[in-house]
Coordinates of C-alpha atoms in Angstrom, one line a residue:
M1 CA 3.7 -6.6 -72.4
E2 CA 6.3 -4.3 -71.0
T3 CA 7.8 -4.8 -67.5
I4 CA 8.5 -1.7 -65.6
Y5 CA 11.5 -1.8 -63.2
D6 CA 10.5 1.2 -61.2
E7 CA 8.6 4.5 -61.2
I8 CA 10.6 7.7 -61.0
E9 CA 9.5 11.3 -60.5
I10 CA 10.5 13.6 -63.4
E11 CA 12.3 15.9 -60.8
D12 CA 14.8 13.0 -60.1
F13 CA 15.9 12.9 -63.8
T14 CA 18.6 15.1 -65.2
F15 CA 17.5 17.2 -68.2
D16 CA 20.0 18.2 -70.9
P17 CA 18.6 21.1 -72.9
I18 CA 21.1 20.5 -75.7
T19 CA 20.1 16.8 -76.4
Q20 CA 16.6 17.4 -74.9
L21 CA 17.0 14.1 -73.0
F22 CA 15.9 13.2 -69.5
Q23 CA 18.3 10.7 -67.9
Y24 CA 18.4 8.7 -64.7
P25 CA 21.1 6.2 -63.5
C26 CA 20.4 2.6 -64.2
P27 CA 21.6 -0.2 -61.9
C28 CA 23.7 -1.6 -64.7
G29 CA 25.8 1.5 -64.8
D30 CA 24.3 3.2 -67.9
R31 CA 21.4 5.6 -67.8
F32 CA 17.7 5.4 -68.6
A33 CA 16.8 8.0 -71.2
V34 CA 13.6 9.5 -72.7
S35 CA 13.3 12.6 -74.9
L36 CA 11.2 15.7 -74.1
D37 CA 9.4 15.1 -77.4
D38 CA 8.4 11.6 -76.3
L39 CA 7.1 12.9 -73.0
Q40 CA 5.1 15.6 -74.8
D41 CA 3.6 12.9 -77.0
G42 CA 2.5 11.0 -73.9
E43 CA 5.2 8.3 -73.8
D44 CA 6.1 7.9 -70.1
V45 CA 8.7 5.1 -70.3
A46 CA 12.4 5.6 -70.2
V47 CA 14.6 2.8 -71.5
C48 CA 18.2 1.9 -70.6
P49 CA 20.1 1.3 -73.9
S50 CA 22.5 -1.2 -72.3
C51 CA 20.3 -3.6 -70.4
S52 CA 16.8 -2.8 -71.7
L53 CA 15.3 -2.2 -68.2
M54 CA 12.5 0.4 -68.3
V55 CA 11.2 2.9 -65.8
R56 CA 8.0 4.9 -65.8
V57 CA 8.4 8.6 -65.6
I58 CA 5.9 10.2 -63.2
F59 CA 4.9 13.7 -64.3
D60 CA 2.0 16.0 -65.1
P61 CA 1.9 17.5 -68.6
E62 CA 2.3 21.0 -67.1
D63 CA 5.6 19.9 -65.5
L64 CA 7.1 19.9 -69.0
K65 CA 6.7 23.7 -69.4
E66 CA 9.7 24.2 -67.0
Y67 CA 11.9 22.2 -69.3
E68 CA 10.5 23.7 -72.5
D69 CA 11.4 27.1 -71.2
Q70 CA 15.1 26.0 -70.9
L71 CA 15.2 25.6 -74.7
N72 CA 14.5 29.2 -75.4

C-alpha cells in the first residue's frame, strides 16, 4: 500500500511544456514529478526520485486542458 506524504493542488505545481512534467519541491531538496500523460491516464501520484516520498495531485480532468494548450 502506498503512503501519501501530502495532497497538493495542481496549480501549485510547476509545469514544463518541454518535458511535459509537473514538479513540486520535496522536503529532501529534490522535486516531486509526474507527467502530463500520467495525469491524463488517471495517475494522480507524484514521486520524488531521491527519497521516494509521494504526494497526491489534486485536480479535475478539465484542469489538464490548460496545460495541453501550452503544447501547441
